Structure formats: C-alpha cells, structure tokens
Amino acid sequence: MTVSTEEIDPTAVPGVVEPAIGEELLSVNGLVKHFPIRKGLLQRQVGAVQAVDGLTFNVTRGETLSLVGESGCGKTTTGRLLTRLLEPTSGEIVFEGRNISHLSEGKMRPLRRDVQMIFQDPYGSLNPRHTVGKIVGAPYRLQKVQTEHGVKRAVQELLELVGLSPEHYNRYPHEFSGGQRQRIGIARTLALRPKLIVADEPVSALDVSIQAQVVNLLEDLQKEFDLTYVMIAHDLSVVRHVSDRVAVMYLGKIVELADRVSLYEKPMHPYTVALLSAVPVPDTKRKGNVQRIRLEGDVPSPINPPPACRFHTRCWKAQDICKTTEPPLLQLAPGHQAACHFPENQPGDKPVTPAASEAS
Amino acid sequence: MSSDDSVQRIERGAAFLDVRDLKVHFPTDDGLVKSVDGISFQLERGKTLGIVGESGSGKSVTSLSIMGLHKRGVAQISGQVFLDGQELVSSTPDEVRLLRGKRMAMIFQDPLSAMHPFYTVGQQIIEAYRVHNKVSKQVARKHAIEMLDRVGIPQPDKRVDAYPHQFSGGMRQRAMIAMALSCDPDLLIADEPTTALDVTVQAQILDLIRDLQREFNSAVIIITHDLGVVAELADDIQVMYAGRAIEYGTAEEIFESPQHPYTWGLLGSMPRIDRERTERLIPIKGTPPSLINVPKGCAFNPRCNYAHLNGGASETDRPELLDVGAGHKVACHLSPGERAKAWETDIKPKL
C-alpha cells in the first residue's frame, strides 16, 4: 500500500543526512532528569526525585530497543525526554547528529515529524470531542504538510494501514474498543512518517488476544517503513518477542544492556536474573519445582536512593563493596553491558576485576 | 423459618462451593446486558479454581454475585450458589452480610480504591474483625498487627496506624490480603490480585496467597486474564467467553490438551518466555463481542477459524458445555476427531 505523502520531505530538518539502516540514529549520553521538590513559603528546593540518573545508550536505525523495569524506575521519564516532552537536567540527546537536549519548543517543532510517541492509555490519549479524522489528521494540520490528494484521503489510507476501515473517519473515539483506539493512536503516530517512535507501554492496557494483534501490527509497520522503536514495557515476555536489544533499568539507571538473546539466556545483573525468574510461566509442569528468586521488599524511593549500587538493599549477592563503590556499566561480553560487581553467568564465575581492584 | 430449613436440607449442594446455572443480567437503556449467562462449577476446600477470560467475559461479575455485592434491583440474578450448604442467591442481604468477611472474603484488583482513604489500615482491619468477633478493640488491634506481620509487612506495629496512601502498591495489596484473611474465611476470591503490580511484587503476592491457602485450607477462586498466573496457582481452570464457560478442566488439561478454539487462540496470542521465540504471534481475529448483542449460536463463531466445519451449526445453535472425558468439559460444535486433528496439526506445532 502506498500512502500519498511523498511530498513530505524525507528529512524535516534541512541539511541533515539521513543515517542508513544499522547506523546510529539516536545517542544518549549521561542523561539526567531530576524533578525538584519544593517546600515552604519561599518554595525552596528541599530535594529532588532522581527519576533518571545518568543514562548512556544509543539506538541504531531500524532496530527495536526496549526499556524494561519496575514502576518508578524512570522508563517513562526517559521516553518523555527522548521525545523532548521534558527537558533534561543534564546530559545530551543527539538525534541524527544534532544535539536536541535543550532546543526551544519552536526549534523542536520541525523535529517532531521525525520523533513520535505512542501512548500507553488509549482512552486518555485521544480527544473525545474530535472525530477520528480530525485526530489522525492533526499532525498534517499542525506541521502544515500538503498531501497529494488532500488530508482526508491520507487519513483514510492511514486508517486502512493500521487495520481500521476508512469509513471510521467521522466516528468518535468512544465508539471504538481499546484495541481499535490504540490503532487510531498508531495511525496518528505514523501520519508524518517518523523515523523514531517511542512507544510507551503500547499494549499493556489491551486484552491478550488484541495485544497479539497490535504487536504484529507494530512489527509489520517496522518492516514496511524501516521504523526505529524505543519500546517502554514491563511485560518481559512481550519485550522478548519484539526487541532486538533490551535495557534493564533500576531506579533511574541502566543496570544491564544487551541484545535479546544474551539478555534472556545469560542475564548478568542479579536484578535481571530476579526479574526473569519472577515472570509467571504458563506451564503447569513447572509448578512446584521453580527455583524462584524472591526479592524482598519494594523498590526504594528515588528521592533518596541507596548509595553506590542502588540494588544492594535487595540483592542477595551484595557485599560491602556494593555499599561503597558504584559499579560502572561495563562491557562484559560482546554487546552485553552490565553494572555489577558480582555478575552472574560469568565464565569461571569470578568477580569483575576493574571495580574491585579500584576499591582495594 | 422452619419450612425454609427443610427446603435447604434437601438442596444443599454437592461441594463446598456449588454454583448452578448462575445468571446475572443487567437491564440498561440499550438492552439487556447478559454479563453472566448460565455458569456452573464446584469447588472444594483447599482447592484453587482459576477463572480466565478477556475483559467483558463476565469473570468479575461472577465473583461479585457470589459475594452478594450486586445491588438488588439493578442486577437480575438467577440460579443457585451453595456455600457449605447455604443457598446465597435467595438469602436476604442481611444473611449474606453475616457470611461476608467471616466465611467468604475477597481481594480486589485495585487496592487503592478498595480501601477507605480516610481510615488507617489498622482501623479497617479491626472493623472487619470486630463485626464477626466479640472482642475488645485492644484484642482486635493485636490481631490486626499479627495479620499484617503474617502477610509480610515490615514493622507491623507501626504500619498499622498508617493510611492506605502511605503504602506502596505491593504493601497495599498485602494489607488487603491481611484484611480479607482476618476472620479465616473458608472461601477467598481474588479478582485480578496482581494485575496492577510489578512482576517481582506479583511473584511475592502469588507465593503469599499459596502459602496462606495451605495454612488455612480455604477454597480460592482466582480471576485473571494472565494465563501464567493461573498456571502457577490453579488446580482447575474455567475459561470464559461472553458470559459463558467455554472450557473447564484441570490446569494440566487446559495447558497440555486444550480443546476449544478460543483457548487455543489465547495460548497462541501469548509470547512465551519459556519457549523458543516465534517469529509471529497468532492473534485471535476480531474483537470480543458486545454483551448486549452476543452473536447467535456459538458466541465465538465470528472469530473462530473452524466455524465453517460445523455445517452452519455454529451460527444457529449454542453449544452446551459437555464432558469430553474425565471432567474436562468443552462447549464446541467440532467433533472430537476434528478437534484433535486441528490441535495436533494446526495449533500445537505453532505454540
């Protein structure tokens, strides 16, 4: 299916060369976002929620990178920083070689064509007073994009693309089910042919049977339009299905970053090991003989995170060094980074030397 | 009263919890919503029943009607529910009220909205305990602290005076479980107890429910859309679709040799972490039906890949839930041979 939006410039920002498949599209360096907590009459800052605290990763064109972690680990904040719905406290976001960390709203606007977001809640992200046509056509209007056969045609083609019928043009969001609404959201996201899509829990609000439909749709669209996804999710089975690489976050930091196969087969960070063992498996034979790692307690507050390794309060391998020295995110195997003093699944199971020798 | 007693002595139900042809209909301006349209199951003490289905399949309405939590006059409830021999549907609200908390208790999905924000967690547990036990406030408070300790809340003697909003999601769910278990109920209904929680906390809560069940020997109904959760907890599983049970069997049967195309669809839609990664998921086409306008015949027929094999019966006759051997029940028109063939050739290799 062809959508008549060829007249949209391939790159919204003039003078930028589009990276080829497999080249770096987005790179993030030392990204930090602290939300200040203000108190009292003078609204003095008394502390900060350290939602995101030093992330470094990159995303190559055409891949799917997933951010996983428990609630409160900063994955949604990261997504909002990447789309610049929030401004980072410090650190750099480089998109197509251009630093966008502190661009003004006006300068950011042309870039919005290239970076789009899919939201978690299909009920909250669509304006109930607008028709589907108006919702999906909004990006064209806002970006003043001229389409070949008019906006209505373009919108109807988009609707067909995501598996809705073009007759839905004049309907309102409340007439649709959750899965269909999520499709409307996806159609809107695709309108301007973005390069990078940040999908914040795109399927977690949907029923299992519908979830599979939407996951398949996202994969088809990726193949068809060479899309790059940053997927934010907490369901580890879905993440394994969709991602090329996975970053595990804990309290605002990446604790492990690896390609899908090595992360799921040889997780190195104890937190990842615990997360994976906690996933309920639909297999009755495993019942009773599962060696499950039970993490005690809850995630600590990001207002006052534990010093050094943030996981040491819940880690069964924690030793004194974990309370004093923060483990850096090191490459422990090809394409596999982990931030731990005593990683799992190591050849010979010996502790990693650099950080340990530093402390001694 | 005496005549009632004699009637009840005749009809006492076979199992500890015996639900027979339960129907819950809601009249609305748009038409009659048949949320639950005739389901039957039995549950013994010490056993766990998992009810699985998508949103709108009637699983929560079933549990609420067992608990007697539907407002009379709003919902039209028919059928019979026997709890240890006592019929609940025909009992007065006051009679059911005496049972609620004491003999049957419920854990809700969203603990933040299920707890009263104005009272401390301790006050809420104490209230429930004192309704059913004639004890002083001090004794009840001690009991509440004990319960909070049992479900693994740290510093229970201090946390008992905290308000629900001061707890994290997992702790709130633990407090809810403590409240539900404060009077040692014989029947515990957990409605999506872990859906709002993270995986690590979910694992803690599931372990907790399992341990407590062993300790109290209570009957547990766990309602969820997550097949992984039921595989961990349930002995028997009932799969629901559009207000009716479409398959019932032991957990092993449901996962090893499911019989209904909808169950196949559910299993195929789920990405599996324990198996080789498949290239594509196999979704069920279409969307769940509206309960006002349930498709004629088999409610699943518009979404079923095998409906054409039945010579039109799928569109006209509603299949009954029939035994296909050893208590495994299926509501499907397909002949056993066709079903076995479809499962072996089409579905099983792809899972």
PDB file of C-alpha atoms in Angstrom, chain B residues 39-150:
ATOM      1  CA  ILE B  39     -22.381 -20.932  34.523  1.00  0.00           C
ATOM      2  CA  SER B  40     -21.915 -23.847  36.896  1.00  0.00           C
ATOM      3  CA  PHE B  41     -18.894 -25.056  38.789  1.00  0.00           C
ATOM      4  CA  GLN B  42     -17.921 -26.719  42.047  1.00  0.00           C
ATOM      5  CA  LEU B  43     -15.033 -26.048  44.331  1.00  0.00           C
ATOM      6  CA  GLU B  44     -13.778 -27.975  47.365  1.00  0.00           C
ATOM      7  CA  ARG B  45     -11.838 -26.679  50.353  1.00  0.00           C
ATOM      8  CA  GLY B  46      -8.102 -26.491  49.804  1.00  0.00           C
ATOM      9  CA  LYS B  47      -8.530 -26.275  46.042  1.00  0.00           C
ATOM     10  CA  THR B  48      -7.972 -23.350  43.716  1.00  0.00           C
ATOM     11  CA  LEU B  49     -10.129 -22.526  40.728  1.00  0.00           C
ATOM     12  CA  GLY B  50      -8.794 -20.156  38.102  1.00  0.00           C
ATOM     13  CA  ILE B  51     -11.299 -18.193  36.011  1.00  0.00           C
ATOM     14  CA  VAL B  52      -9.699 -16.879  32.821  1.00  0.00           C
ATOM     15  CA  GLY B  53     -11.110 -14.610  30.173  1.00  0.00           C
ATOM     16  CA  GLU B  54     -10.797 -11.256  28.477  1.00  0.00           C
ATOM     17  CA  SER B  55     -12.374  -8.080  29.740  1.00  0.00           C
ATOM     18  CA  GLY B  56     -16.135  -8.269  29.485  1.00  0.00           C
ATOM     19  CA  SER B  57     -16.267 -12.049  29.644  1.00  0.00           C
ATOM     20  CA  GLY B  58     -18.105 -11.930  32.958  1.00  0.00           C
ATOM     21  CA  LYS B  59     -15.419 -13.174  35.303  1.00  0.00           C
ATOM     22  CA  SER B  60     -15.627 -10.315  37.792  1.00  0.00           C
ATOM     23  CA  VAL B  61     -19.419 -10.232  37.712  1.00  0.00           C
ATOM     24  CA  THR B  62     -19.420 -13.922  38.648  1.00  0.00           C
ATOM     25  CA  SER B  63     -17.316 -13.274  41.718  1.00  0.00           C
ATOM     26  CA  LEU B  64     -19.286 -10.223  42.780  1.00  0.00           C
ATOM     27  CA  SER B  65     -22.529 -12.165  42.563  1.00  0.00           C
ATOM     28  CA  ILE B  66     -21.150 -14.981  44.700  1.00  0.00           C
ATOM     29  CA  MET B  67     -20.189 -12.375  47.273  1.00  0.00           C
ATOM     30  CA  GLY B  68     -23.664 -10.841  47.004  1.00  0.00           C
ATOM     31  CA  LEU B  69     -22.224  -7.460  46.124  1.00  0.00           C
ATOM     32  CA  HIS B  70     -24.633  -6.607  43.338  1.00  0.00           C
ATOM     33  CA  LYS B  71     -27.321  -4.153  44.293  1.00  0.00           C
ATOM     34  CA  ARG B  72     -30.669  -5.858  44.188  1.00  0.00           C
ATOM     35  CA  GLY B  73     -32.980  -4.262  41.703  1.00  0.00           C
ATOM     36  CA  VAL B  74     -30.088  -3.315  39.439  1.00  0.00           C
ATOM     37  CA  ALA B  75     -28.954  -6.808  38.608  1.00  0.00           C
ATOM     38  CA  GLN B  76     -31.237  -9.715  37.793  1.00  0.00           C
ATOM     39  CA  ILE B  77     -29.628 -12.740  39.388  1.00  0.00           C
ATOM     40  CA  SER B  78     -30.933 -16.255  38.974  1.00  0.00           C
ATOM     41  CA  GLY B  79     -29.551 -19.705  39.608  1.00  0.00           C
ATOM     42  CA  GLN B  80     -28.142 -21.115  42.805  1.00  0.00           C
ATOM     43  CA  VAL B  81     -24.963 -20.629  44.776  1.00  0.00           C
ATOM     44  CA  PHE B  82     -24.393 -23.013  47.681  1.00  0.00           C
ATOM     45  CA  LEU B  83     -21.685 -22.141  50.146  1.00  0.00           C
ATOM     46  CA  ASP B  84     -21.240 -25.061  52.522  1.00  0.00           C
ATOM     47  CA  GLY B  85     -24.887 -25.957  52.028  1.00  0.00           C
ATOM     48  CA  GLN B  86     -26.353 -22.491  52.368  1.00  0.00           C
ATOM     49  CA  GLU B  87     -28.036 -21.030  49.311  1.00  0.00           C
ATOM     50  CA  LEU B  88     -26.864 -17.444  48.736  1.00  0.00           C
ATOM     51  CA  VAL B  89     -28.926 -16.098  45.832  1.00  0.00           C
ATOM     52  CA  SER B  90     -32.221 -16.491  47.704  1.00  0.00           C
ATOM     53  CA  SER B  91     -30.813 -15.384  51.065  1.00  0.00           C
ATOM     54  CA  THR B  92     -31.607 -11.913  52.325  1.00  0.00           C
ATOM     55  CA  PRO B  93     -28.911  -9.238  52.151  1.00  0.00           C
ATOM     56  CA  ASP B  94     -28.537  -9.384  55.927  1.00  0.00           C
ATOM     57  CA  GLU B  95     -27.910 -13.124  55.908  1.00  0.00           C
ATOM     58  CA  VAL B  96     -25.273 -12.758  53.204  1.00  0.00           C
ATOM     59  CA  ARG B  97     -23.766  -9.904  55.111  1.00  0.00           C
ATOM     60  CA  LEU B  98     -23.116 -12.166  58.080  1.00  0.00           C
ATOM     61  CA  LEU B  99     -21.200 -14.525  55.806  1.00  0.00           C
ATOM     62  CA  ARG B 100     -19.176 -11.865  54.077  1.00  0.00           C
ATOM     63  CA  GLY B 101     -15.833 -11.406  55.758  1.00  0.00           C
ATOM     64  CA  LYS B 102     -16.354 -14.404  58.032  1.00  0.00           C
ATOM     65  CA  ARG B 103     -16.955 -17.260  55.619  1.00  0.00           C
ATOM     66  CA  MET B 104     -16.060 -15.658  52.306  1.00  0.00           C
ATOM     67  CA  ALA B 105     -13.754 -12.764  51.570  1.00  0.00           C
ATOM     68  CA  MET B 106     -12.491 -11.013  48.505  1.00  0.00           C
ATOM     69  CA  ILE B 107      -9.271  -9.409  47.338  1.00  0.00           C
ATOM     70  CA  PHE B 108      -9.856  -6.672  44.801  1.00  0.00           C
ATOM     71  CA  GLN B 109      -7.773  -5.650  41.841  1.00  0.00           C
ATOM     72  CA  ASP B 110      -7.075  -2.080  42.795  1.00  0.00           C
ATOM     73  CA  PRO B 111      -6.259  -1.827  46.490  1.00  0.00           C
ATOM     74  CA  LEU B 112      -6.135   1.956  46.425  1.00  0.00           C
ATOM     75  CA  SER B 113      -9.777   2.318  45.520  1.00  0.00           C
ATOM     76  CA  ALA B 114     -10.906  -0.707  47.513  1.00  0.00           C
ATOM     77  CA  MET B 115      -9.610   0.706  50.797  1.00  0.00           C
ATOM     78  CA  HIS B 116     -11.103   3.676  52.529  1.00  0.00           C
ATOM     79  CA  PRO B 117      -8.660   6.569  52.264  1.00  0.00           C
ATOM     80  CA  PHE B 118      -9.954   8.241  55.425  1.00  0.00           C
ATOM     81  CA  TYR B 119      -9.279   5.407  57.872  1.00  0.00           C
ATOM     82  CA  THR B 120      -5.965   3.852  58.779  1.00  0.00           C
ATOM     83  CA  VAL B 121      -5.242   0.350  57.539  1.00  0.00           C
ATOM     84  CA  GLY B 122      -5.447  -0.884  61.117  1.00  0.00           C
ATOM     85  CA  GLN B 123      -8.873   0.643  61.704  1.00  0.00           C
ATOM     86  CA  GLN B 124     -10.217  -1.077  58.601  1.00  0.00           C
ATOM     87  CA  ILE B 125      -8.921  -4.494  59.606  1.00  0.00           C
ATOM     88  CA  ILE B 126     -10.137  -4.015  63.191  1.00  0.00           C
ATOM     89  CA  GLU B 127     -13.599  -3.070  61.974  1.00  0.00           C
ATOM     90  CA  ALA B 128     -13.911  -6.201  59.872  1.00  0.00           C
ATOM     91  CA  TYR B 129     -12.669  -8.377  62.712  1.00  0.00           C
ATOM     92  CA  ARG B 130     -14.964  -6.878  65.334  1.00  0.00           C
ATOM     93  CA  VAL B 131     -18.066  -7.283  63.185  1.00  0.00           C
ATOM     94  CA  HIS B 132     -17.632 -11.034  63.365  1.00  0.00           C
ATOM     95  CA  ASN B 133     -15.845 -11.495  66.683  1.00  0.00           C
ATOM     96  CA  LYS B 134     -16.984 -10.120  70.036  1.00  0.00           C
ATOM     97  CA  VAL B 135     -13.646  -8.804  71.221  1.00  0.00           C
ATOM     98  CA  SER B 136     -12.328  -5.558  72.638  1.00  0.00           C
ATOM     99  CA  LYS B 137     -10.562  -3.002  70.493  1.00  0.00           C
ATOM    100  CA  GLN B 138      -7.205  -3.863  72.038  1.00  0.00           C
ATOM    101  CA  VAL B 139      -7.532  -7.549  71.199  1.00  0.00           C
ATOM    102  CA  ALA B 140      -8.660  -6.729  67.679  1.00  0.00           C
ATOM    103  CA  ARG B 141      -5.758  -4.374  67.226  1.00  0.00           C
ATOM    104  CA  LYS B 142      -3.329  -7.051  68.343  1.00  0.00           C
ATOM    105  CA  HIS B 143      -4.922  -9.393  65.843  1.00  0.00           C
ATOM    106  CA  ALA B 144      -4.591  -6.785  63.083  1.00  0.00           C
ATOM    107  CA  ILE B 145      -0.876  -6.379  63.830  1.00  0.00           C
ATOM    108  CA  GLU B 146      -0.462 -10.147  63.763  1.00  0.00           C
ATOM    109  CA  MET B 147      -2.185 -10.353  60.371  1.00  0.00           C
ATOM    110  CA  LEU B 148      -0.042  -7.570  58.916  1.00  0.00           C
ATOM    111  CA  ASP B 149       3.022  -9.402  60.170  1.00  0.00           C
ATOM    112  CA  ARG B 150       1.774 -12.636  58.588  1.00  0.00           C
TER     113      ARG B 150
END
